[in-house]
């Protein structure tokens, strides 16, 4: 079952988990991206998490 969570005060462990899910999803679905593309996008994803209120 999918559970929607409110994101409040994300700590480093939470951020690491969010980025792991993002990265594994991208690798599974965006096969056209090269390794360097994923590496270059990752900091933007980390910054963007601050603007997401629910996950």
PDB file of C-alpha atoms in Angstrom:
ATOM      1  CA  UNK A   1       0.000   0.000   0.000  1.00  0.00           C
ATOM      2  CA  UNK A   2       1.226   3.485  -0.816  1.00  0.00           C
ATOM      3  CA  UNK A   3       1.516   5.836   2.126  1.00  0.00           C
ATOM      4  CA  UNK A   4       1.698   9.600   1.599  1.00  0.00           C
ATOM      5  CA  UNK A   5       3.911  11.376   4.112  1.00  0.00           C
ATOM      6  CA  UNK A   6       4.145  15.046   5.002  1.00  0.00           C
ATOM      7  CA  UNK A   7       7.711  16.256   4.740  1.00  0.00           C
ATOM      8  CA  UNK A   8       8.699  18.356   7.721  1.00  0.00           C
ATOM      9  CA  UNK A   9      12.261  19.093   8.769  1.00  0.00           C
ATOM     10  CA  UNK A  10      13.987  16.548   6.564  1.00  0.00           C
ATOM     11  CA  UNK A  11      17.127  15.246   8.227  1.00  0.00           C
ATOM     12  CA  UNK A  12      20.195  13.890   6.439  1.00  0.00           C
ATOM     13  CA  UNK A  13      19.046  10.264   6.759  1.00  0.00           C
ATOM     14  CA  UNK A  14      15.670  11.108   5.208  1.00  0.00           C
ATOM     15  CA  UNK A  15      17.386  13.010   2.406  1.00  0.00           C
ATOM     16  CA  UNK A  16      19.698  10.068   1.711  1.00  0.00           C
ATOM     17  CA  UNK A  17      16.696   7.737   1.487  1.00  0.00           C
ATOM     18  CA  UNK A  18      14.795  10.100  -0.818  1.00  0.00           C
ATOM     19  CA  UNK A  19      17.811  10.401  -3.105  1.00  0.00           C
ATOM     20  CA  UNK A  20      18.291   6.622  -3.163  1.00  0.00           C
ATOM     21  CA  UNK A  21      14.679   6.127  -4.251  1.00  0.00           C
ATOM     22  CA  UNK A  22      15.012   8.871  -6.856  1.00  0.00           C
ATOM     23  CA  UNK A  23      18.242   7.450  -8.229  1.00  0.00           C
ATOM     24  CA  UNK A  24      17.018   3.863  -8.433  1.00  0.00           C
ATOM     25  CA  UNK A  25      13.824   5.037 -10.145  1.00  0.00           C
ATOM     26  CA  UNK A  26      15.757   7.120 -12.652  1.00  0.00           C
ATOM     27  CA  UNK A  27      18.138   4.275 -13.427  1.00  0.00           C
ATOM     28  CA  UNK A  28      15.200   1.903 -13.995  1.00  0.00           C
ATOM     29  CA  UNK A  29      13.167   4.229 -16.203  1.00  0.00           C
ATOM     30  CA  UNK A  30      15.523   6.740 -17.823  1.00  0.00           C
ATOM     31  CA  UNK A  31      17.916   4.420 -19.610  1.00  0.00           C
ATOM     32  CA  UNK A  32      18.840   7.205 -22.037  1.00  0.00           C
ATOM     33  CA  UNK A  33      20.685   9.090 -19.267  1.00  0.00           C
ATOM     34  CA  UNK A  34      24.406   8.586 -18.902  1.00  0.00           C
ATOM     35  CA  UNK A  35      26.106   8.208 -15.524  1.00  0.00           C
ATOM     36  CA  UNK A  36      27.421  11.765 -15.701  1.00  0.00           C
ATOM     37  CA  UNK A  37      23.878  13.035 -16.397  1.00  0.00           C
ATOM     38  CA  UNK A  38      22.565  11.410 -13.230  1.00  0.00           C
ATOM     39  CA  UNK A  39      25.473  12.763 -11.211  1.00  0.00           C
ATOM     40  CA  UNK A  40      24.922  16.288 -12.539  1.00  0.00           C
ATOM     41  CA  UNK A  41      21.149  16.225 -11.904  1.00  0.00           C
ATOM     42  CA  UNK A  42      21.337  14.812  -8.367  1.00  0.00           C
ATOM     43  CA  UNK A  43      22.212  18.125  -6.612  1.00  0.00           C
ATOM     44  CA  UNK A  44      19.194  19.770  -8.257  1.00  0.00           C
ATOM     45  CA  UNK A  45      16.956  16.972  -7.006  1.00  0.00           C
ATOM     46  CA  UNK A  46      18.333  17.408  -3.495  1.00  0.00           C
ATOM     47  CA  UNK A  47      17.604  21.139  -3.664  1.00  0.00           C
ATOM     48  CA  UNK A  48      14.131  20.506  -5.083  1.00  0.00           C
ATOM     49  CA  UNK A  49      13.126  18.251  -2.196  1.00  0.00           C
ATOM     50  CA  UNK A  50      12.911  21.391  -0.042  1.00  0.00           C
ATOM     51  CA  UNK A  51       9.967  22.522  -2.184  1.00  0.00           C
ATOM     52  CA  UNK A  52       7.976  19.282  -1.912  1.00  0.00           C
ATOM     53  CA  UNK A  53       5.494  19.156   0.955  1.00  0.00           C
ATOM     54  CA  UNK A  54       4.193  15.603   0.483  1.00  0.00           C
ATOM     55  CA  UNK A  55       5.881  12.439  -0.637  1.00  0.00           C
TER      56      UNK A  55
END
